[in-house]
C-alpha cells in the first residue's frame, strides 16, 4: 500500500486552475480500484492519497500523470507500507508481512 503525499509548489490559484482535471484523474483511479481514500491536508498546502494493488513503479507513473504534477503545481512524496492491520472495510487490501 502507498501513502501519496502531495505538496503544492505554486500559489493556490494555480492549483485551483487544475482542480477539475485533478478530480477527474482521481475518479479514474478510484474506478480502477487503485485509490482507497484521498483529501486535502490541513492546513491546505497539499493532499494525501491512499493507494494499493499496484507496484512502486506503477504508483510513480500514476503520480507523474496527475494534472497537478504535469502543470508543475505539486510534488509527490510516496511512502510504501505493508498494511497488516486494517478496518473491516479495508480487509481486501491487508497484506502479510515480509519475512
C-alpha atoms as one frame of an Amber mdcrd trajectory, in Angstrom:
protein
   0.000   0.000   0.000   1.124   3.569  -0.569   0.680   6.930   1.075   0.974
   9.520  -1.667   1.581  12.902  -0.050   1.461  15.865  -2.379   2.703  19.331
  -1.525   1.727  22.377  -3.527   4.657  24.152  -5.161   2.626  27.006  -6.641
   0.076  29.519  -5.355  -3.353  28.087  -4.557  -4.824  29.990  -7.525  -2.647
  27.941  -9.906  -3.683  24.740  -8.097  -7.374  25.660  -8.419  -6.958  26.081
 -12.192  -6.079  22.358 -12.393  -8.653  21.122  -9.854 -11.280  19.795 -12.285
  -8.658  17.801 -14.186  -7.166  16.531 -10.906 -10.594  15.374  -9.685 -11.209
  13.553 -12.978  -7.781  11.886 -12.584  -8.713  10.835  -9.014 -12.068   9.465
 -10.193 -10.363   7.335 -12.834  -8.042   5.726 -10.304 -10.906   5.147  -7.857
 -12.829   3.428 -10.662  -9.764   1.273 -11.395  -9.667   0.201  -7.724  -6.238
   1.719  -7.042  -7.221   4.682  -4.851  -8.791   3.951  -1.457  -9.066   7.421
   0.126  -7.937  10.969  -0.617  -8.293  14.519   0.620  -6.763  17.875   1.403
  -4.188  18.399   4.116  -4.879  20.845   6.931  -3.577  23.469   6.539  -4.315
  23.371   2.801  -0.806  23.043   1.419  -1.371  19.767  -0.439  -3.175  16.469
  -0.091  -2.923  12.768   0.654  -3.970   9.708  -1.341  -4.032   6.116  -0.036
  -3.490   3.615  -2.833  -2.968  -0.112  -3.213  -2.877  -3.057  -5.537  -0.094
  -1.766  -7.787   3.697  -1.803  -7.808   6.018   1.022  -6.798   6.801   1.678
 -10.466   3.093   1.874 -11.302   2.302   4.266  -8.450   5.164   6.534  -9.543
   3.734   6.594 -13.089   0.302   7.382 -11.655   1.715  10.297  -9.625   3.544
  11.595 -12.694   0.268  11.561 -14.656  -1.588  13.742 -12.119  -2.615  17.000
 -13.834  -1.203  18.814 -10.790   2.214  17.238 -11.445   2.014  17.859 -15.180
   1.162  21.536 -14.558   4.051  21.857 -12.103   1.888  22.849  -9.139   2.784
  19.975  -6.795   5.416  17.425  -5.849   4.756  13.911  -4.531   6.373  12.035
  -1.691   5.423   8.363  -1.898   5.736   6.080   1.122   5.176   2.349   0.754
   3.995   0.342   3.747   2.610  -3.103   4.480  -0.977  -2.826   5.729  -1.017
  -5.795   8.095  -3.978  -4.478  10.117  -6.982  -2.601   8.731 -10.626  -1.857
   9.397 -13.023  -4.483   8.098 -13.845  -2.194   5.166 -10.210  -2.335   4.057
  -9.770  -6.077   4.637  -9.276  -6.730   0.899  -6.043  -4.681   0.932  -4.465
  -6.303   4.005  -1.006  -7.682   3.383   1.197 -10.286   5.006   4.457  -9.035
   6.483   7.569  -9.903   4.548   9.869 -12.289   6.337
